[in-house]
């Protein structure tokens, strides 16, 4: 799909996400997300926290223009629905009838699982600009949120390694992805000792998504 007002990833990055041999640093991912946010009233992006090494972790919401304008209202409705202490049965039924479900997809919790980072940029663009009935149904009836990478430090090291290998240079070991992060970082969903877990939890409690979909194994 093409929209003359909204740049595709190809226009900003110079290649199509998922192109063979191409991985994207987080700074360039965010460069694209900023361009998408600036150009489309159907998209809004923001930070959900910093990593141990000070890199940003970001999330973008995609929906129809009216929903994005009233995103705070829909977030409050969903939050109210989660708390029966302040929301009775009648109010809950009204929220269910008038609110919109939130579906949040997170990518690259494991640094070697690089496919989600690239795919989510492309998916964000397609959901924002495509006018097929299928995509319009999604955009008009729900709020799609995506975080291209939750382990940002390790993802950037993975890109370092991939580019070093392509250039015929030595690629250092990836035993540790970030300052304190090894492969079992998804298990920190229990302990919450890592910034990525804390950032995701804080965003979860802000959004109250009906679905949190972690895109494991998306190499």
JSON list of C-alpha atoms in Angstrom, two decimals:
[
{"chain": "A", "resi": 1, "resn": "UNK", "atom": "CA", "xyz": [0.00, 0.00, 0.00]},
{"chain": "A", "resi": 2, "resn": "UNK", "atom": "CA", "xyz": [1.10, 3.56, -0.74]},
{"chain": "A", "resi": 3, "resn": "UNK", "atom": "CA", "xyz": [0.10, 6.87, 0.82]},
{"chain": "A", "resi": 4, "resn": "UNK", "atom": "CA", "xyz": [1.72, 10.01, -0.63]},
{"chain": "A", "resi": 5, "resn": "UNK", "atom": "CA", "xyz": [1.70, 11.66, 2.81]},
{"chain": "A", "resi": 6, "resn": "UNK", "atom": "CA", "xyz": [3.06, 8.75, 4.87]},
{"chain": "A", "resi": 7, "resn": "UNK", "atom": "CA", "xyz": [6.62, 7.47, 4.31]},
{"chain": "A", "resi": 8, "resn": "UNK", "atom": "CA", "xyz": [7.21, 3.75, 3.98]},
{"chain": "A", "resi": 9, "resn": "UNK", "atom": "CA", "xyz": [10.11, 2.09, 5.79]},
{"chain": "A", "resi": 10, "resn": "UNK", "atom": "CA", "xyz": [11.82, 1.80, 2.40]},
{"chain": "A", "resi": 11, "resn": "UNK", "atom": "CA", "xyz": [11.77, 5.58, 1.98]},
{"chain": "A", "resi": 12, "resn": "UNK", "atom": "CA", "xyz": [13.25, 6.28, 5.41]},
{"chain": "A", "resi": 13, "resn": "UNK", "atom": "CA", "xyz": [15.64, 3.32, 5.80]},
{"chain": "A", "resi": 14, "resn": "UNK", "atom": "CA", "xyz": [16.64, 2.78, 2.18]},
{"chain": "A", "resi": 15, "resn": "UNK", "atom": "CA", "xyz": [15.62, -0.88, 2.25]},
{"chain": "A", "resi": 16, "resn": "UNK", "atom": "CA", "xyz": [12.51, -2.97, 2.90]},
{"chain": "A", "resi": 17, "resn": "UNK", "atom": "CA", "xyz": [12.28, -4.43, 6.43]},
{"chain": "A", "resi": 18, "resn": "UNK", "atom": "CA", "xyz": [13.12, -8.12, 6.25]},
{"chain": "A", "resi": 19, "resn": "UNK", "atom": "CA", "xyz": [15.35, -7.72, 3.20]},
{"chain": "A", "resi": 20, "resn": "UNK", "atom": "CA", "xyz": [18.06, -10.38, 3.17]},
{"chain": "A", "resi": 21, "resn": "UNK", "atom": "CA", "xyz": [21.16, -9.34, 5.07]},
{"chain": "A", "resi": 22, "resn": "UNK", "atom": "CA", "xyz": [19.60, -6.20, 6.56]},
{"chain": "A", "resi": 23, "resn": "UNK", "atom": "CA", "xyz": [19.07, -5.60, 10.28]},
{"chain": "A", "resi": 24, "resn": "UNK", "atom": "CA", "xyz": [18.13, -2.24, 11.74]},
{"chain": "A", "resi": 25, "resn": "UNK", "atom": "CA", "xyz": [19.67, -0.49, 14.77]},
{"chain": "A", "resi": 26, "resn": "UNK", "atom": "CA", "xyz": [17.17, 0.73, 17.34]},
{"chain": "A", "resi": 27, "resn": "UNK", "atom": "CA", "xyz": [18.02, 4.38, 16.58]},
{"chain": "A", "resi": 28, "resn": "UNK", "atom": "CA", "xyz": [17.04, 3.83, 12.95]},
{"chain": "A", "resi": 29, "resn": "UNK", "atom": "CA", "xyz": [13.89, 1.94, 13.97]},
{"chain": "A", "resi": 30, "resn": "UNK", "atom": "CA", "xyz": [12.93, 4.95, 16.09]},
{"chain": "A", "resi": 31, "resn": "UNK", "atom": "CA", "xyz": [13.80, 7.30, 13.25]},
{"chain": "A", "resi": 32, "resn": "UNK", "atom": "CA", "xyz": [11.21, 5.50, 11.16]},
{"chain": "A", "resi": 33, "resn": "UNK", "atom": "CA", "xyz": [8.62, 5.43, 13.94]},
{"chain": "A", "resi": 34, "resn": "UNK", "atom": "CA", "xyz": [9.04, 9.18, 14.44]},
{"chain": "A", "resi": 35, "resn": "UNK", "atom": "CA", "xyz": [8.49, 9.76, 10.73]},
{"chain": "A", "resi": 36, "resn": "UNK", "atom": "CA", "xyz": [5.39, 7.53, 10.76]},
{"chain": "A", "resi": 37, "resn": "UNK", "atom": "CA", "xyz": [4.01, 9.29, 13.84]},
{"chain": "A", "resi": 38, "resn": "UNK", "atom": "CA", "xyz": [4.62, 12.74, 12.34]},
{"chain": "A", "resi": 39, "resn": "UNK", "atom": "CA", "xyz": [2.97, 11.87, 9.04]},
{"chain": "A", "resi": 40, "resn": "UNK", "atom": "CA", "xyz": [-0.05, 9.80, 10.12]},
{"chain": "A", "resi": 41, "resn": "UNK", "atom": "CA", "xyz": [-2.88, 10.86, 12.44]},
{"chain": "A", "resi": 42, "resn": "UNK", "atom": "CA", "xyz": [-3.54, 7.14, 12.92]},
{"chain": "A", "resi": 43, "resn": "UNK", "atom": "CA", "xyz": [-0.27, 6.60, 14.79]},
{"chain": "A", "resi": 44, "resn": "UNK", "atom": "CA", "xyz": [1.16, 7.86, 18.07]},
{"chain": "A", "resi": 45, "resn": "UNK", "atom": "CA", "xyz": [4.47, 6.76, 19.57]},
{"chain": "A", "resi": 46, "resn": "UNK", "atom": "CA", "xyz": [6.23, 7.30, 22.88]},
{"chain": "A", "resi": 47, "resn": "UNK", "atom": "CA", "xyz": [8.83, 6.02, 25.32]},
{"chain": "A", "resi": 48, "resn": "UNK", "atom": "CA", "xyz": [7.98, 3.33, 27.85]},
{"chain": "A", "resi": 49, "resn": "UNK", "atom": "CA", "xyz": [11.33, 3.58, 29.66]},
{"chain": "A", "resi": 50, "resn": "UNK", "atom": "CA", "xyz": [15.10, 3.35, 29.39]},
{"chain": "A", "resi": 51, "resn": "UNK", "atom": "CA", "xyz": [17.40, 0.32, 29.34]},
{"chain": "A", "resi": 52, "resn": "UNK", "atom": "CA", "xyz": [20.34, -0.30, 31.68]},
{"chain": "A", "resi": 53, "resn": "UNK", "atom": "CA", "xyz": [22.58, 1.36, 29.08]},
{"chain": "A", "resi": 54, "resn": "UNK", "atom": "CA", "xyz": [20.29, 4.34, 28.60]},
{"chain": "A", "resi": 55, "resn": "UNK", "atom": "CA", "xyz": [18.66, 3.38, 25.31]},
{"chain": "A", "resi": 56, "resn": "UNK", "atom": "CA", "xyz": [15.00, 4.18, 24.80]},
{"chain": "A", "resi": 57, "resn": "UNK", "atom": "CA", "xyz": [12.26, 1.54, 24.66]},
{"chain": "A", "resi": 58, "resn": "UNK", "atom": "CA", "xyz": [9.26, 2.67, 22.66]},
{"chain": "A", "resi": 59, "resn": "UNK", "atom": "CA", "xyz": [5.71, 1.71, 21.85]},
{"chain": "A", "resi": 60, "resn": "UNK", "atom": "CA", "xyz": [3.40, 2.93, 19.09]},
{"chain": "A", "resi": 61, "resn": "UNK", "atom": "CA", "xyz": [-0.39, 2.77, 18.95]},
{"chain": "A", "resi": 62, "resn": "UNK", "atom": "CA", "xyz": [-2.26, 2.42, 15.64]},
{"chain": "A", "resi": 63, "resn": "UNK", "atom": "CA", "xyz": [-6.01, 2.90, 15.18]},
{"chain": "A", "resi": 64, "resn": "UNK", "atom": "CA", "xyz": [-8.39, 5.16, 13.27]},
{"chain": "A", "resi": 65, "resn": "UNK", "atom": "CA", "xyz": [-7.89, 8.91, 13.61]},
{"chain": "A", "resi": 66, "resn": "UNK", "atom": "CA", "xyz": [-10.73, 9.44, 16.09]},
{"chain": "A", "resi": 67, "resn": "UNK", "atom": "CA", "xyz": [-9.49, 6.68, 18.38]},
{"chain": "A", "resi": 68, "resn": "UNK", "atom": "CA", "xyz": [-5.94, 8.01, 18.40]},
{"chain": "A", "resi": 69, "resn": "UNK", "atom": "CA", "xyz": [-7.26, 11.48, 19.26]},
{"chain": "A", "resi": 70, "resn": "UNK", "atom": "CA", "xyz": [-9.18, 9.98, 22.19]},
{"chain": "A", "resi": 71, "resn": "UNK", "atom": "CA", "xyz": [-6.58, 7.41, 23.19]},
{"chain": "A", "resi": 72, "resn": "UNK", "atom": "CA", "xyz": [-6.51, 8.60, 26.81]},
{"chain": "A", "resi": 73, "resn": "UNK", "atom": "CA", "xyz": [-10.28, 8.06, 27.03]},
{"chain": "A", "resi": 74, "resn": "UNK", "atom": "CA", "xyz": [-10.04, 4.50, 25.74]},
{"chain": "A", "resi": 75, "resn": "UNK", "atom": "CA", "xyz": [-7.13, 3.72, 28.08]},
{"chain": "A", "resi": 76, "resn": "UNK", "atom": "CA", "xyz": [-9.20, 4.96, 31.03]},
{"chain": "A", "resi": 77, "resn": "UNK", "atom": "CA", "xyz": [-12.18, 2.85, 29.97]},
{"chain": "A", "resi": 78, "resn": "UNK", "atom": "CA", "xyz": [-10.03, -0.26, 29.82]},
{"chain": "A", "resi": 79, "resn": "UNK", "atom": "CA", "xyz": [-8.44, 0.56, 33.17]},
{"chain": "A", "resi": 80, "resn": "UNK", "atom": "CA", "xyz": [-11.89, 1.03, 34.71]},
{"chain": "A", "resi": 81, "resn": "UNK", "atom": "CA", "xyz": [-12.96, -2.33, 33.33]},
{"chain": "A", "resi": 82, "resn": "UNK", "atom": "CA", "xyz": [-10.12, -4.05, 35.20]},
{"chain": "A", "resi": 83, "resn": "UNK", "atom": "CA", "xyz": [-11.17, -2.72, 38.62]},
{"chain": "A", "resi": 84, "resn": "UNK", "atom": "CA", "xyz": [-14.49, -4.05, 39.99]},
{"chain": "A", "resi": 85, "resn": "UNK", "atom": "CA", "xyz": [-14.04, -1.94, 43.14]},
{"chain": "A", "resi": 86, "resn": "UNK", "atom": "CA", "xyz": [-14.99, 1.16, 41.17]},
{"chain": "A", "resi": 87, "resn": "UNK", "atom": "CA", "xyz": [-16.81, -0.30, 38.16]},
{"chain": "A", "resi": 88, "resn": "UNK", "atom": "CA", "xyz": [-20.14, -2.03, 38.70]},
{"chain": "A", "resi": 89, "resn": "UNK", "atom": "CA", "xyz": [-21.75, -4.54, 36.36]},
{"chain": "A", "resi": 90, "resn": "UNK", "atom": "CA", "xyz": [-23.83, -1.99, 34.46]},
{"chain": "A", "resi": 91, "resn": "UNK", "atom": "CA", "xyz": [-20.85, 0.32, 33.93]},
{"chain": "A", "resi": 92, "resn": "UNK", "atom": "CA", "xyz": [-18.71, -2.63, 32.85]},
{"chain": "A", "resi": 93, "resn": "UNK", "atom": "CA", "xyz": [-21.27, -3.67, 30.23]},
{"chain": "A", "resi": 94, "resn": "UNK", "atom": "CA", "xyz": [-21.31, -0.11, 28.90]},
{"chain": "A", "resi": 95, "resn": "UNK", "atom": "CA", "xyz": [-17.51, -0.06, 28.64]},
{"chain": "A", "resi": 96, "resn": "UNK", "atom": "CA", "xyz": [-17.53, -3.40, 26.82]},
{"chain": "A", "resi": 97, "resn": "UNK", "atom": "CA", "xyz": [-20.11, -2.06, 24.36]},
{"chain": "A", "resi": 98, "resn": "UNK", "atom": "CA", "xyz": [-18.37, 1.27, 23.70]},
{"chain": "A", "resi": 99, "resn": "UNK", "atom": "CA", "xyz": [-14.69, 0.70, 24.42]},
{"chain": "A", "resi": 100, "resn": "UNK", "atom": "CA", "xyz": [-12.04, -0.87, 22.20]},
{"chain": "A", "resi": 101, "resn": "UNK", "atom": "CA", "xyz": [-9.77, -3.82, 22.97]},
{"chain": "A", "resi": 102, "resn": "UNK", "atom": "CA", "xyz": [-6.03, -3.21, 23.06]},
{"chain": "A", "resi": 103, "resn": "UNK", "atom": "CA", "xyz": [-3.67, -5.72, 21.44]},
{"chain": "A", "resi": 104, "resn": "UNK", "atom": "CA", "xyz": [0.02, -5.18, 22.27]},
{"chain": "A", "resi": 105, "resn": "UNK", "atom": "CA", "xyz": [2.75, -7.00, 20.34]},
{"chain": "A", "resi": 106, "resn": "UNK", "atom": "CA", "xyz": [6.31, -6.91, 21.67]},
{"chain": "A", "resi": 107, "resn": "UNK", "atom": "CA", "xyz": [9.38, -7.94, 19.69]},
{"chain": "A", "resi": 108, "resn": "UNK", "atom": "CA", "xyz": [12.95, -9.10, 20.19]},
{"chain": "A", "resi": 109, "resn": "UNK", "atom": "CA", "xyz": [13.03, -10.00, 23.87]},
{"chain": "A", "resi": 110, "resn": "UNK", "atom": "CA", "xyz": [15.77, -12.42, 22.75]},
{"chain": "A", "resi": 111, "resn": "UNK", "atom": "CA", "xyz": [18.40, -10.60, 20.73]},
{"chain": "A", "resi": 112, "resn": "UNK", "atom": "CA", "xyz": [18.78, -13.37, 18.17]},
{"chain": "A", "resi": 113, "resn": "UNK", "atom": "CA", "xyz": [15.07, -13.18, 17.36]},
{"chain": "A", "resi": 114, "resn": "UNK", "atom": "CA", "xyz": [15.45, -10.29, 14.95]},
{"chain": "A", "resi": 115, "resn": "UNK", "atom": "CA", "xyz": [12.49, -10.82, 12.64]},
{"chain": "A", "resi": 116, "resn": "UNK", "atom": "CA", "xyz": [9.95, -9.08, 14.86]},
{"chain": "A", "resi": 117, "resn": "UNK", "atom": "CA", "xyz": [11.91, -5.82, 14.90]},
{"chain": "A", "resi": 118, "resn": "UNK", "atom": "CA", "xyz": [11.78, -5.53, 11.12]},
{"chain": "A", "resi": 119, "resn": "UNK", "atom": "CA", "xyz": [8.27, -6.93, 10.71]},
{"chain": "A", "resi": 120, "resn": "UNK", "atom": "CA", "xyz": [6.67, -4.60, 13.25]},
{"chain": "A", "resi": 121, "resn": "UNK", "atom": "CA", "xyz": [7.91, -1.51, 11.41]},
{"chain": "A", "resi": 122, "resn": "UNK", "atom": "CA", "xyz": [6.31, -2.80, 8.22]},
{"chain": "A", "resi": 123, "resn": "UNK", "atom": "CA", "xyz": [3.13, -3.86, 10.01]},
{"chain": "A", "resi": 124, "resn": "UNK", "atom": "CA", "xyz": [2.79, -0.45, 11.67]},
{"chain": "A", "resi": 125, "resn": "UNK", "atom": "CA", "xyz": [3.05, 1.21, 8.26]},
{"chain": "A", "resi": 126, "resn": "UNK", "atom": "CA", "xyz": [0.56, -1.13, 6.60]},
{"chain": "A", "resi": 127, "resn": "UNK", "atom": "CA", "xyz": [-2.00, -0.78, 9.39]},
{"chain": "A", "resi": 128, "resn": "UNK", "atom": "CA", "xyz": [-1.71, 3.00, 9.13]},
{"chain": "A", "resi": 129, "resn": "UNK", "atom": "CA", "xyz": [-2.10, 3.38, 5.37]},
{"chain": "A", "resi": 130, "resn": "UNK", "atom": "CA", "xyz": [-3.82, 0.33, 3.87]},
{"chain": "A", "resi": 131, "resn": "UNK", "atom": "CA", "xyz": [-7.51, 0.81, 2.98]},
{"chain": "A", "resi": 132, "resn": "UNK", "atom": "CA", "xyz": [-8.61, -2.79, 2.42]},
{"chain": "A", "resi": 133, "resn": "UNK", "atom": "CA", "xyz": [-11.78, -3.81, 4.30]},
{"chain": "A", "resi": 134, "resn": "UNK", "atom": "CA", "xyz": [-9.74, -6.23, 6.41]},
{"chain": "A", "resi": 135, "resn": "UNK", "atom": "CA", "xyz": [-7.29, -3.58, 7.62]},
{"chain": "A", "resi": 136, "resn": "UNK", "atom": "CA", "xyz": [-10.04, -1.00, 8.10]},
{"chain": "A", "resi": 137, "resn": "UNK", "atom": "CA", "xyz": [-11.91, -3.46, 10.31]},
{"chain": "A", "resi": 138, "resn": "UNK", "atom": "CA", "xyz": [-8.83, -3.84, 12.52]},
{"chain": "A", "resi": 139, "resn": "UNK", "atom": "CA", "xyz": [-8.11, -0.12, 12.62]},
{"chain": "A", "resi": 140, "resn": "UNK", "atom": "CA", "xyz": [-11.69, 0.89, 13.37]},
{"chain": "A", "resi": 141, "resn": "UNK", "atom": "CA", "xyz": [-12.47, -1.68, 16.05]},
{"chain": "A", "resi": 142, "resn": "UNK", "atom": "CA", "xyz": [-9.33, -2.07, 18.15]},
{"chain": "A", "resi": 143, "resn": "UNK", "atom": "CA", "xyz": [-6.12, -0.37, 19.23]},
{"chain": "A", "resi": 144, "resn": "UNK", "atom": "CA", "xyz": [-2.97, -2.11, 18.05]},
{"chain": "A", "resi": 145, "resn": "UNK", "atom": "CA", "xyz": [0.16, -1.30, 20.05]},
{"chain": "A", "resi": 146, "resn": "UNK", "atom": "CA", "xyz": [3.63, -2.51, 19.11]},
{"chain": "A", "resi": 147, "resn": "UNK", "atom": "CA", "xyz": [7.10, -2.39, 20.65]},
{"chain": "A", "resi": 148, "resn": "UNK", "atom": "CA", "xyz": [9.70, -3.41, 18.04]},
{"chain": "A", "resi": 149, "resn": "UNK", "atom": "CA", "xyz": [12.25, -4.50, 20.64]},
{"chain": "A", "resi": 150, "resn": "UNK", "atom": "CA", "xyz": [12.09, -4.92, 24.40]},
{"chain": "A", "resi": 151, "resn": "UNK", "atom": "CA", "xyz": [15.79, -5.91, 24.77]},
{"chain": "A", "resi": 152, "resn": "UNK", "atom": "CA", "xyz": [17.15, -2.84, 23.00]},
{"chain": "A", "resi": 153, "resn": "UNK", "atom": "CA", "xyz": [20.76, -3.06, 24.21]},
{"chain": "A", "resi": 154, "resn": "UNK", "atom": "CA", "xyz": [21.15, -6.66, 23.07]},
{"chain": "A", "resi": 155, "resn": "UNK", "atom": "CA", "xyz": [19.40, -6.01, 19.78]},
{"chain": "A", "resi": 156, "resn": "UNK", "atom": "CA", "xyz": [21.93, -3.31, 18.90]},
{"chain": "A", "resi": 157, "resn": "UNK", "atom": "CA", "xyz": [24.78, -5.72, 19.76]},
{"chain": "A", "resi": 158, "resn": "UNK", "atom": "CA", "xyz": [23.16, -8.30, 17.49]},
{"chain": "A", "resi": 159, "resn": "UNK", "atom": "CA", "xyz": [23.18, -5.77, 14.65]},
{"chain": "A", "resi": 160, "resn": "UNK", "atom": "CA", "xyz": [26.84, -4.98, 15.45]},
{"chain": "A", "resi": 161, "resn": "UNK", "atom": "CA", "xyz": [27.67, -8.67, 15.12]},
{"chain": "A", "resi": 162, "resn": "UNK", "atom": "CA", "xyz": [25.69, -9.17, 11.94]},
{"chain": "A", "resi": 163, "resn": "UNK", "atom": "CA", "xyz": [27.37, -6.19, 10.27]},
{"chain": "A", "resi": 164, "resn": "UNK", "atom": "CA", "xyz": [30.81, -7.30, 11.47]},
{"chain": "A", "resi": 165, "resn": "UNK", "atom": "CA", "xyz": [30.28, -10.76, 10.01]},
{"chain": "A", "resi": 166, "resn": "UNK", "atom": "CA", "xyz": [29.08, -9.28, 6.73]},
{"chain": "A", "resi": 167, "resn": "UNK", "atom": "CA", "xyz": [32.25, -7.19, 6.58]},
{"chain": "A", "resi": 168, "resn": "UNK", "atom": "CA", "xyz": [34.45, -10.21, 7.35]},
{"chain": "A", "resi": 169, "resn": "UNK", "atom": "CA", "xyz": [35.38, -8.89, 10.79]},
{"chain": "A", "resi": 170, "resn": "UNK", "atom": "CA", "xyz": [35.46, -10.78, 14.11]},
{"chain": "A", "resi": 171, "resn": "UNK", "atom": "CA", "xyz": [32.10, -10.92, 15.90]},
{"chain": "A", "resi": 172, "resn": "UNK", "atom": "CA", "xyz": [32.33, -10.99, 19.72]},
{"chain": "A", "resi": 173, "resn": "UNK", "atom": "CA", "xyz": [30.49, -13.51, 21.85]},
{"chain": "A", "resi": 174, "resn": "UNK", "atom": "CA", "xyz": [26.82, -12.79, 22.64]},
{"chain": "A", "resi": 175, "resn": "UNK", "atom": "CA", "xyz": [26.84, -14.60, 26.00]},
{"chain": "A", "resi": 176, "resn": "UNK", "atom": "CA", "xyz": [25.54, -11.36, 27.51]},
{"chain": "A", "resi": 177, "resn": "UNK", "atom": "CA", "xyz": [23.21, -9.21, 25.44]},
{"chain": "A", "resi": 178, "resn": "UNK", "atom": "CA", "xyz": [22.98, -6.24, 27.78]},
{"chain": "A", "resi": 179, "resn": "UNK", "atom": "CA", "xyz": [24.63, -5.06, 30.96]},
{"chain": "A", "resi": 180, "resn": "UNK", "atom": "CA", "xyz": [22.94, -7.74, 33.07]},
{"chain": "A", "resi": 181, "resn": "UNK", "atom": "CA", "xyz": [21.07, -9.73, 30.43]},
{"chain": "A", "resi": 182, "resn": "UNK", "atom": "CA", "xyz": [21.61, -13.29, 29.27]},
{"chain": "A", "resi": 183, "resn": "UNK", "atom": "CA", "xyz": [19.34, -15.60, 27.29]},
{"chain": "A", "resi": 184, "resn": "UNK", "atom": "CA", "xyz": [16.84, -16.28, 30.08]},
{"chain": "A", "resi": 185, "resn": "UNK", "atom": "CA", "xyz": [15.75, -12.64, 30.28]},
{"chain": "A", "resi": 186, "resn": "UNK", "atom": "CA", "xyz": [12.14, -13.63, 29.55]},
{"chain": "A", "resi": 187, "resn": "UNK", "atom": "CA", "xyz": [12.14, -15.52, 32.88]},
{"chain": "A", "resi": 188, "resn": "UNK", "atom": "CA", "xyz": [12.66, -12.13, 34.53]},
{"chain": "A", "resi": 189, "resn": "UNK", "atom": "CA", "xyz": [8.93, -11.66, 34.01]},
{"chain": "A", "resi": 190, "resn": "UNK", "atom": "CA", "xyz": [8.79, -13.34, 37.43]},
{"chain": "A", "resi": 191, "resn": "UNK", "atom": "CA", "xyz": [11.60, -11.44, 39.20]},
{"chain": "A", "resi": 192, "resn": "UNK", "atom": "CA", "xyz": [11.40, -8.01, 37.53]},
{"chain": "A", "resi": 193, "resn": "UNK", "atom": "CA", "xyz": [15.11, -7.32, 38.06]},
{"chain": "A", "resi": 194, "resn": "UNK", "atom": "CA", "xyz": [15.76, -6.06, 34.52]},
{"chain": "A", "resi": 195, "resn": "UNK", "atom": "CA", "xyz": [14.75, -2.77, 32.98]},
{"chain": "A", "resi": 196, "resn": "UNK", "atom": "CA", "xyz": [13.05, -4.52, 30.07]},
{"chain": "A", "resi": 197, "resn": "UNK", "atom": "CA", "xyz": [10.74, -6.36, 32.49]},
{"chain": "A", "resi": 198, "resn": "UNK", "atom": "CA", "xyz": [10.08, -3.22, 34.49]},
{"chain": "A", "resi": 199, "resn": "UNK", "atom": "CA", "xyz": [9.36, -1.19, 31.36]},
{"chain": "A", "resi": 200, "resn": "UNK", "atom": "CA", "xyz": [6.94, -3.77, 29.98]},
{"chain": "A", "resi": 201, "resn": "UNK", "atom": "CA", "xyz": [5.15, -4.11, 33.33]},
{"chain": "A", "resi": 202, "resn": "UNK", "atom": "CA", "xyz": [4.77, -0.33, 33.70]},
{"chain": "A", "resi": 203, "resn": "UNK", "atom": "CA", "xyz": [3.39, -0.06, 30.17]},
{"chain": "A", "resi": 204, "resn": "UNK", "atom": "CA", "xyz": [1.08, -3.03, 30.79]},
{"chain": "A", "resi": 205, "resn": "UNK", "atom": "CA", "xyz": [-0.37, -1.33, 33.87]},
{"chain": "A", "resi": 206, "resn": "UNK", "atom": "CA", "xyz": [-0.80, 1.87, 31.85]},
{"chain": "A", "resi": 207, "resn": "UNK", "atom": "CA", "xyz": [-2.48, 0.21, 28.85]},
{"chain": "A", "resi": 208, "resn": "UNK", "atom": "CA", "xyz": [-4.27, -2.77, 30.46]},
{"chain": "A", "resi": 209, "resn": "UNK", "atom": "CA", "xyz": [-4.20, -4.61, 27.10]},
{"chain": "A", "resi": 210, "resn": "UNK", "atom": "CA", "xyz": [-6.55, -7.53, 26.60]},
{"chain": "A", "resi": 211, "resn": "UNK", "atom": "CA", "xyz": [-3.71, -9.29, 24.76]},
{"chain": "A", "resi": 212, "resn": "UNK", "atom": "CA", "xyz": [0.05, -9.01, 25.27]},
{"chain": "A", "resi": 213, "resn": "UNK", "atom": "CA", "xyz": [1.67, -11.00, 22.47]},
{"chain": "A", "resi": 214, "resn": "UNK", "atom": "CA", "xyz": [5.43, -11.54, 22.80]},
{"chain": "A", "resi": 215, "resn": "UNK", "atom": "CA", "xyz": [6.83, -12.49, 19.40]},
{"chain": "A", "resi": 216, "resn": "UNK", "atom": "CA", "xyz": [9.30, -15.20, 20.47]},
{"chain": "A", "resi": 217, "resn": "UNK", "atom": "CA", "xyz": [11.28, -17.22, 17.90]},
{"chain": "A", "resi": 218, "resn": "UNK", "atom": "CA", "xyz": [10.75, -14.66, 15.12]},
{"chain": "A", "resi": 219, "resn": "UNK", "atom": "CA", "xyz": [14.23, -15.04, 13.64]}
]
